[in-house]
Amino acid sequence: MPTKVAIFASGSGSNAENIINYFAQNETIKICLVLSNRSDAFVLERAKKYQIPSAVLGKKDIEEGSKLIEMLNFYDIDFIVLAGFLLKIPEYLINMYPNRIVNIHPALLPNYGGKGMYGHFVHEAVVAARETESGISVHFVNSNYDEGDIIFQAKCPVLPFDTPDDVAAKVHELEYIHFPQVIEQVIRTL
Ligand code: GAR
């Protein structure tokens, strides 16, 4: 039986698409569902393009749980990947998937994590603080934002003249290279 993976994403979904491509020919790891909390998220178009089933559930439904649990059971999901998903993961889901939910954060945690630190806000804070490096962190998800055990980090330089957009581009590059491989390694050790 393959390991069946759901990707949760709130926005563009370029990481989701990269992950879908990476596992497209994989017989043991299958991307079976894309879930978004926003009906206008571009990730839904990407899922359609690859004929991956997708669904939208709002914050209330995700917090309440019954629809999401039904959906995860229907697709027989074993593992959840957060790829730019901006809602807090409720306790019941963490208990249902112990060490089976991973998130990518666009900075070197524990720095620049926590509530409100996502996407461009992270890169703006990194540049404002004149950091000389940034990077990515892949971590298990627990009930606090960005605080679960770190599985993997990779760094990139931040130059004095880099804008937040420049940092975002370097970080995205690291995400595309490493995130699918890290997901594969974590699933192999399940
Ligand atoms: C990614 O850079 C991801 O690390 C970040 O959102 C971006 C989503 O881009 N996640 C967070 O900030 C979570 N706190 P994408 O939609 O193009 O994959």
PDB file of C-alpha atoms and ligand atoms in Angstrom:
ATOM      1  CA  MET A   1       0.000   0.000   0.000  1.00  0.00           C
ATOM      2  CA  PRO A   2       1.400   3.441  -0.865  1.00  0.00           C
ATOM      3  CA  THR A   3       1.635   6.155   1.759  1.00  0.00           C
ATOM      4  CA  LYS A   4      -1.145   8.592   0.925  1.00  0.00           C
ATOM      5  CA  VAL A   5      -0.320  12.249   1.417  1.00  0.00           C
ATOM      6  CA  ALA A   6      -2.493  15.362   1.697  1.00  0.00           C
ATOM      7  CA  ILE A   7      -1.001  18.787   1.040  1.00  0.00           C
ATOM      8  CA  PHE A   8      -2.535  21.738   2.897  1.00  0.00           C
ATOM      9  CA  ALA A   9      -1.862  25.153   1.335  1.00  0.00           C
ATOM     10  CA  SER A  10      -3.392  28.627   1.620  1.00  0.00           C
ATOM     11  CA  GLY A  11      -1.871  30.499  -1.310  1.00  0.00           C
ATOM     12  CA  SER A  12      -0.019  30.189  -4.560  1.00  0.00           C
ATOM     13  CA  GLY A  13       1.069  26.615  -4.015  1.00  0.00           C
ATOM     14  CA  SER A  14       4.366  26.630  -5.876  1.00  0.00           C
ATOM     15  CA  ASN A  15       5.757  24.235  -3.253  1.00  0.00           C
ATOM     16  CA  ALA A  16       2.660  22.060  -3.562  1.00  0.00           C
ATOM     17  CA  GLU A  17       3.179  21.837  -7.329  1.00  0.00           C
ATOM     18  CA  ASN A  18       6.852  21.031  -6.882  1.00  0.00           C
ATOM     19  CA  ILE A  19       5.966  18.235  -4.440  1.00  0.00           C
ATOM     20  CA  ILE A  20       3.261  16.890  -6.776  1.00  0.00           C
ATOM     21  CA  ASN A  21       5.800  16.765  -9.613  1.00  0.00           C
ATOM     22  CA  TYR A  22       8.459  15.136  -7.461  1.00  0.00           C
ATOM     23  CA  PHE A  23       6.183  12.257  -6.433  1.00  0.00           C
ATOM     24  CA  ALA A  24       4.314  11.957  -9.742  1.00  0.00           C
ATOM     25  CA  GLN A  25       5.956   8.656 -10.727  1.00  0.00           C
ATOM     26  CA  ASN A  26       6.438   7.357  -7.195  1.00  0.00           C
ATOM     27  CA  GLU A  27       4.654   4.073  -6.519  1.00  0.00           C
ATOM     28  CA  THR A  28       5.026   4.146  -2.740  1.00  0.00           C
ATOM     29  CA  ILE A  29       4.182   7.793  -1.972  1.00  0.00           C
ATOM     30  CA  LYS A  30       1.072   9.293  -3.558  1.00  0.00           C
ATOM     31  CA  ILE A  31      -0.271  12.836  -3.294  1.00  0.00           C
ATOM     32  CA  CYS A  32      -3.994  12.154  -2.941  1.00  0.00           C
ATOM     33  CA  LEU A  33      -5.521  15.428  -1.790  1.00  0.00           C
ATOM     34  CA  VAL A  34      -4.876  19.172  -1.823  1.00  0.00           C
ATOM     35  CA  LEU A  35      -6.747  21.080   0.840  1.00  0.00           C
ATOM     36  CA  SER A  36      -7.020  24.852   1.118  1.00  0.00           C
ATOM     37  CA  ASN A  37      -8.772  27.159   3.555  1.00  0.00           C
ATOM     38  CA  ARG A  38      -9.293  29.707   0.765  1.00  0.00           C
ATOM     39  CA  SER A  39     -11.515  29.202  -2.248  1.00  0.00           C
ATOM     40  CA  ASP A  40      -9.432  31.673  -4.303  1.00  0.00           C
ATOM     41  CA  ALA A  41      -6.053  30.064  -3.577  1.00  0.00           C
ATOM     42  CA  PHE A  42      -4.070  29.424  -6.761  1.00  0.00           C
ATOM     43  CA  VAL A  43      -2.985  26.066  -5.359  1.00  0.00           C
ATOM     44  CA  LEU A  44      -6.462  24.796  -6.323  1.00  0.00           C
ATOM     45  CA  GLU A  45      -5.731  25.548 -10.008  1.00  0.00           C
ATOM     46  CA  ARG A  46      -2.457  23.704  -9.717  1.00  0.00           C
ATOM     47  CA  ALA A  47      -4.196  20.671  -8.205  1.00  0.00           C
ATOM     48  CA  LYS A  48      -6.712  20.680 -11.051  1.00  0.00           C
ATOM     49  CA  LYS A  49      -3.895  20.787 -13.612  1.00  0.00           C
ATOM     50  CA  TYR A  50      -2.461  17.562 -12.149  1.00  0.00           C
ATOM     51  CA  GLN A  51      -5.892  16.013 -11.556  1.00  0.00           C
ATOM     52  CA  ILE A  52      -5.319  15.788  -7.834  1.00  0.00           C
ATOM     53  CA  PRO A  53      -8.566  15.944  -5.843  1.00  0.00           C
ATOM     54  CA  SER A  54      -8.887  19.225  -3.985  1.00  0.00           C
ATOM     55  CA  ALA A  55     -11.156  20.674  -1.337  1.00  0.00           C
ATOM     56  CA  VAL A  56     -11.776  23.935   0.474  1.00  0.00           C
ATOM     57  CA  LEU A  57     -12.628  24.056   4.153  1.00  0.00           C
ATOM     58  CA  GLY A  58     -12.864  27.308   6.085  1.00  0.00           C
ATOM     59  CA  LYS A  59     -11.288  28.036   9.446  1.00  0.00           C
ATOM     60  CA  LYS A  60     -14.418  27.067  11.404  1.00  0.00           C
ATOM     61  CA  ASP A  61     -14.773  23.700   9.684  1.00  0.00           C
ATOM     62  CA  ILE A  62     -11.089  22.960  10.194  1.00  0.00           C
ATOM     63  CA  GLU A  63     -11.340  23.840  13.876  1.00  0.00           C
ATOM     64  CA  GLU A  64     -14.563  21.871  14.357  1.00  0.00           C
ATOM     65  CA  GLY A  65     -13.175  18.830  12.590  1.00  0.00           C
ATOM     66  CA  SER A  66     -15.967  16.543  11.410  1.00  0.00           C
ATOM     67  CA  LYS A  67     -15.794  17.462   7.694  1.00  0.00           C
ATOM     68  CA  LEU A  68     -12.015  17.386   7.626  1.00  0.00           C
ATOM     69  CA  ILE A  69     -11.827  14.022   9.404  1.00  0.00           C
ATOM     70  CA  GLU A  70     -14.396  12.586   7.010  1.00  0.00           C
ATOM     71  CA  MET A  71     -12.364  13.833   4.059  1.00  0.00           C
ATOM     72  CA  LEU A  72      -9.044  12.510   5.390  1.00  0.00           C
ATOM     73  CA  ASN A  73     -10.675   9.136   6.045  1.00  0.00           C
ATOM     74  CA  PHE A  74     -12.306   9.080   2.617  1.00  0.00           C
ATOM     75  CA  TYR A  75      -8.927   9.532   0.903  1.00  0.00           C
ATOM     76  CA  ASP A  76      -7.274   7.273   3.461  1.00  0.00           C
ATOM     77  CA  ILE A  77      -4.630   9.925   4.212  1.00  0.00           C
ATOM     78  CA  ASP A  78      -1.558   8.738   6.151  1.00  0.00           C
ATOM     79  CA  PHE A  79       0.553  11.880   6.146  1.00  0.00           C
ATOM     80  CA  ILE A  80       0.004  15.646   5.918  1.00  0.00           C
ATOM     81  CA  VAL A  81       2.328  18.237   4.395  1.00  0.00           C
ATOM     82  CA  LEU A  82       1.810  21.925   5.150  1.00  0.00           C
ATOM     83  CA  ALA A  83       3.126  23.953   2.229  1.00  0.00           C
ATOM     84  CA  GLY A  84       2.302  27.581   2.914  1.00  0.00           C
ATOM     85  CA  PHE A  85      -0.714  26.747   5.087  1.00  0.00           C
ATOM     86  CA  LEU A  86      -1.489  29.659   7.346  1.00  0.00           C
ATOM     87  CA  LEU A  87      -4.018  28.315   9.840  1.00  0.00           C
ATOM     88  CA  LYS A  88      -3.120  26.752  13.135  1.00  0.00           C
ATOM     89  CA  ILE A  89      -3.400  22.960  13.114  1.00  0.00           C
ATOM     90  CA  PRO A  90      -5.940  21.904  15.746  1.00  0.00           C
ATOM     91  CA  GLU A  91      -5.063  19.538  18.550  1.00  0.00           C
ATOM     92  CA  TYR A  92      -7.346  16.724  17.325  1.00  0.00           C
ATOM     93  CA  LEU A  93      -5.443  16.568  14.026  1.00  0.00           C
ATOM     94  CA  ILE A  94      -2.057  16.496  15.750  1.00  0.00           C
ATOM     95  CA  ASN A  95      -3.327  13.594  17.864  1.00  0.00           C
ATOM     96  CA  MET A  96      -4.660  11.788  14.779  1.00  0.00           C
ATOM     97  CA  TYR A  97      -1.331  12.180  12.955  1.00  0.00           C
ATOM     98  CA  PRO A  98       1.470  12.002  15.553  1.00  0.00           C
ATOM     99  CA  ASN A  99       4.755  12.913  13.843  1.00  0.00           C
ATOM    100  CA  ARG A 100       2.923  12.644  10.552  1.00  0.00           C
ATOM    101  CA  ILE A 101       2.403  16.337   9.879  1.00  0.00           C
ATOM    102  CA  VAL A 102       5.330  18.386   8.589  1.00  0.00           C
ATOM    103  CA  ASN A 103       5.554  22.087   7.843  1.00  0.00           C
ATOM    104  CA  ILE A 104       8.024  24.212   5.939  1.00  0.00           C
ATOM    105  CA  HIS A 105       8.948  27.593   7.346  1.00  0.00           C
ATOM    106  CA  PRO A 106      10.849  30.163   5.242  1.00  0.00           C
ATOM    107  CA  ALA A 107      13.481  31.044   7.864  1.00  0.00           C
ATOM    108  CA  LEU A 108      15.947  29.482  10.248  1.00  0.00           C
ATOM    109  CA  LEU A 109      13.740  28.567  13.200  1.00  0.00           C
ATOM    110  CA  PRO A 110      13.559  29.321  16.092  1.00  0.00           C
ATOM    111  CA  ASN A 111      14.227  32.758  14.599  1.00  0.00           C
ATOM    112  CA  TYR A 112      11.451  34.534  12.710  1.00  0.00           C
ATOM    113  CA  GLY A 113       8.740  32.041  13.621  1.00  0.00           C
ATOM    114  CA  GLY A 114       5.446  32.267  15.454  1.00  0.00           C
ATOM    115  CA  LYS A 115       2.062  33.831  14.804  1.00  0.00           C
ATOM    116  CA  GLY A 116       2.042  36.405  11.997  1.00  0.00           C
ATOM    117  CA  MET A 117       5.441  35.294  10.726  1.00  0.00           C
ATOM    118  CA  TYR A 118       4.690  33.879   7.327  1.00  0.00           C
ATOM    119  CA  GLY A 119       5.622  34.436   3.716  1.00  0.00           C
ATOM    120  CA  HIS A 120       6.789  37.936   2.932  1.00  0.00           C
ATOM    121  CA  PHE A 121       6.582  39.142   6.538  1.00  0.00           C
ATOM    122  CA  VAL A 122       9.389  36.756   7.390  1.00  0.00           C
ATOM    123  CA  HIS A 123      11.682  38.024   4.628  1.00  0.00           C
ATOM    124  CA  GLU A 124      10.924  41.656   5.507  1.00  0.00           C
ATOM    125  CA  ALA A 125      11.871  41.006   9.139  1.00  0.00           C
ATOM    126  CA  VAL A 126      15.078  39.233   8.114  1.00  0.00           C
ATOM    127  CA  VAL A 127      16.163  42.161   5.902  1.00  0.00           C
ATOM    128  CA  ALA A 128      15.133  44.766   8.511  1.00  0.00           C
ATOM    129  CA  ALA A 129      17.309  42.993  11.096  1.00  0.00           C
ATOM    130  CA  ARG A 130      20.282  43.000   8.651  1.00  0.00           C
ATOM    131  CA  GLU A 131      20.734  39.267   8.984  1.00  0.00           C
ATOM    132  CA  THR A 132      23.561  37.824   6.931  1.00  0.00           C
ATOM    133  CA  GLU A 133      21.829  34.519   6.368  1.00  0.00           C
ATOM    134  CA  SER A 134      18.376  33.020   6.164  1.00  0.00           C
ATOM    135  CA  GLY A 135      17.047  29.703   4.953  1.00  0.00           C
ATOM    136  CA  ILE A 136      14.388  27.061   5.437  1.00  0.00           C
ATOM    137  CA  SER A 137      13.244  24.850   8.289  1.00  0.00           C
ATOM    138  CA  VAL A 138      11.200  21.683   7.923  1.00  0.00           C
ATOM    139  CA  HIS A 139       9.666  20.614  11.216  1.00  0.00           C
ATOM    140  CA  PHE A 140       7.061  18.372  12.747  1.00  0.00           C
ATOM    141  CA  VAL A 141       3.898  20.214  13.675  1.00  0.00           C
ATOM    142  CA  ASN A 142       2.782  20.556  17.267  1.00  0.00           C
ATOM    143  CA  SER A 143       0.127  22.782  18.776  1.00  0.00           C
ATOM    144  CA  ASN A 144       2.310  25.904  18.830  1.00  0.00           C
ATOM    145  CA  TYR A 145       3.147  27.771  15.629  1.00  0.00           C
ATOM    146  CA  ASP A 146       6.578  26.791  14.294  1.00  0.00           C
ATOM    147  CA  GLU A 147       7.709  25.067  17.492  1.00  0.00           C
ATOM    148  CA  GLY A 148       7.722  21.353  16.629  1.00  0.00           C
ATOM    149  CA  ASP A 149      10.969  19.398  16.366  1.00  0.00           C
ATOM    150  CA  ILE A 150      13.149  20.545  13.483  1.00  0.00           C
ATOM    151  CA  ILE A 151      13.878  17.840  10.921  1.00  0.00           C
ATOM    152  CA  PHE A 152      15.988  19.745   8.428  1.00  0.00           C
ATOM    153  CA  GLN A 153      17.447  23.193   7.779  1.00  0.00           C
ATOM    154  CA  ALA A 154      19.318  24.722   4.860  1.00  0.00           C
ATOM    155  CA  LYS A 155      20.869  28.187   4.686  1.00  0.00           C
ATOM    156  CA  CYS A 156      21.341  30.898   2.088  1.00  0.00           C
ATOM    157  CA  PRO A 157      23.322  34.128   2.340  1.00  0.00           C
ATOM    158  CA  VAL A 158      21.550  37.462   2.751  1.00  0.00           C
ATOM    159  CA  LEU A 159      23.624  40.220   1.178  1.00  0.00           C
ATOM    160  CA  PRO A 160      23.550  43.847   2.412  1.00  0.00           C
ATOM    161  CA  PHE A 161      21.696  45.007  -0.707  1.00  0.00           C
ATOM    162  CA  ASP A 162      19.188  42.122  -0.854  1.00  0.00           C
ATOM    163  CA  THR A 163      15.506  43.105  -0.807  1.00  0.00           C
ATOM    164  CA  PRO A 164      12.824  40.919   0.828  1.00  0.00           C
ATOM    165  CA  ASP A 165      11.969  39.717  -2.705  1.00  0.00           C
ATOM    166  CA  ASP A 166      15.586  38.668  -3.253  1.00  0.00           C
ATOM    167  CA  VAL A 167      15.573  36.703  -0.016  1.00  0.00           C
ATOM    168  CA  ALA A 168      12.211  35.138  -0.915  1.00  0.00           C
ATOM    169  CA  ALA A 169      13.646  33.953  -4.242  1.00  0.00           C
ATOM    170  CA  LYS A 170      16.669  32.335  -2.564  1.00  0.00           C
ATOM    171  CA  VAL A 171      14.472  30.701   0.071  1.00  0.00           C
ATOM    172  CA  HIS A 172      12.026  29.381  -2.523  1.00  0.00           C
ATOM    173  CA  GLU A 173      14.938  27.868  -4.411  1.00  0.00           C
ATOM    174  CA  LEU A 174      16.015  26.011  -1.257  1.00  0.00           C
ATOM    175  CA  GLU A 175      12.439  24.888  -0.659  1.00  0.00           C
ATOM    176  CA  TYR A 176      12.101  23.448  -4.159  1.00  0.00           C
ATOM    177  CA  ILE A 177      15.398  21.560  -3.875  1.00  0.00           C
ATOM    178  CA  HIS A 178      14.995  20.124  -0.388  1.00  0.00           C
ATOM    179  CA  PHE A 179      11.377  19.912   0.759  1.00  0.00           C
ATOM    180  CA  PRO A 180      10.244  16.940  -1.385  1.00  0.00           C
ATOM    181  CA  GLN A 181      13.358  14.958  -0.448  1.00  0.00           C
ATOM    182  CA  VAL A 182      12.861  15.646   3.248  1.00  0.00           C
ATOM    183  CA  ILE A 183       9.207  14.535   2.994  1.00  0.00           C
ATOM    184  CA  GLU A 184      10.358  11.341   1.279  1.00  0.00           C
ATOM    185  CA  GLN A 185      12.928  10.634   4.005  1.00  0.00           C
ATOM    186  CA  VAL A 186      10.452  11.227   6.825  1.00  0.00           C
ATOM    187  CA  ILE A 187       7.867   8.942   5.209  1.00  0.00           C
ATOM    188  CA  ARG A 188      10.484   6.225   4.683  1.00  0.00           C
ATOM    189  CA  THR A 189      11.173   6.149   8.411  1.00  0.00           C
ATOM    190  CA  LEU A 190       7.490   5.818   9.415  1.00  0.00           C
TER     191      LEU A 190
HETATM  192  C1  GAR B   1       6.656  29.265   1.371  1.00  0.00           C
HETATM  193  O1  GAR B   1       7.805  30.066   1.269  1.00  0.00           O
HETATM  194  C2  GAR B   1       6.547  28.660   2.757  1.00  0.00           C
HETATM  195  O2  GAR B   1       7.786  28.432   3.354  1.00  0.00           O
HETATM  196  C3  GAR B   1       5.812  29.747   3.488  1.00  0.00           C
HETATM  197  O3  GAR B   1       4.849  30.207   2.582  1.00  0.00           O
HETATM  198  C4  GAR B   1       5.398  30.122   1.267  1.00  0.00           C
HETATM  199  C5  GAR B   1       4.349  29.509   0.362  1.00  0.00           C
HETATM  200  O4  GAR B   1       4.734  29.624  -0.981  1.00  0.00           O
HETATM  201  N1  GAR B   1       5.224  29.250   4.698  1.00  0.00           N
HETATM  202  C6  GAR B   1       5.091  29.988   5.798  1.00  0.00           C
HETATM  203  O5  GAR B   1       5.418  31.160   5.861  1.00  0.00           O
HETATM  204  C7  GAR B   1       4.481  29.254   6.998  1.00  0.00           C
HETATM  205  N2  GAR B   1       4.692  29.997   8.194  1.00  0.00           N
HETATM  206  P1  GAR B   1       4.007  28.758  -2.094  1.00  0.00           P
HETATM  207  O6  GAR B   1       2.500  28.937  -1.881  1.00  0.00           O
HETATM  208  O7  GAR B   1       4.439  29.344  -3.395  1.00  0.00           O
HETATM  209  O8  GAR B   1       4.440  27.343  -1.928  1.00  0.00           O
END
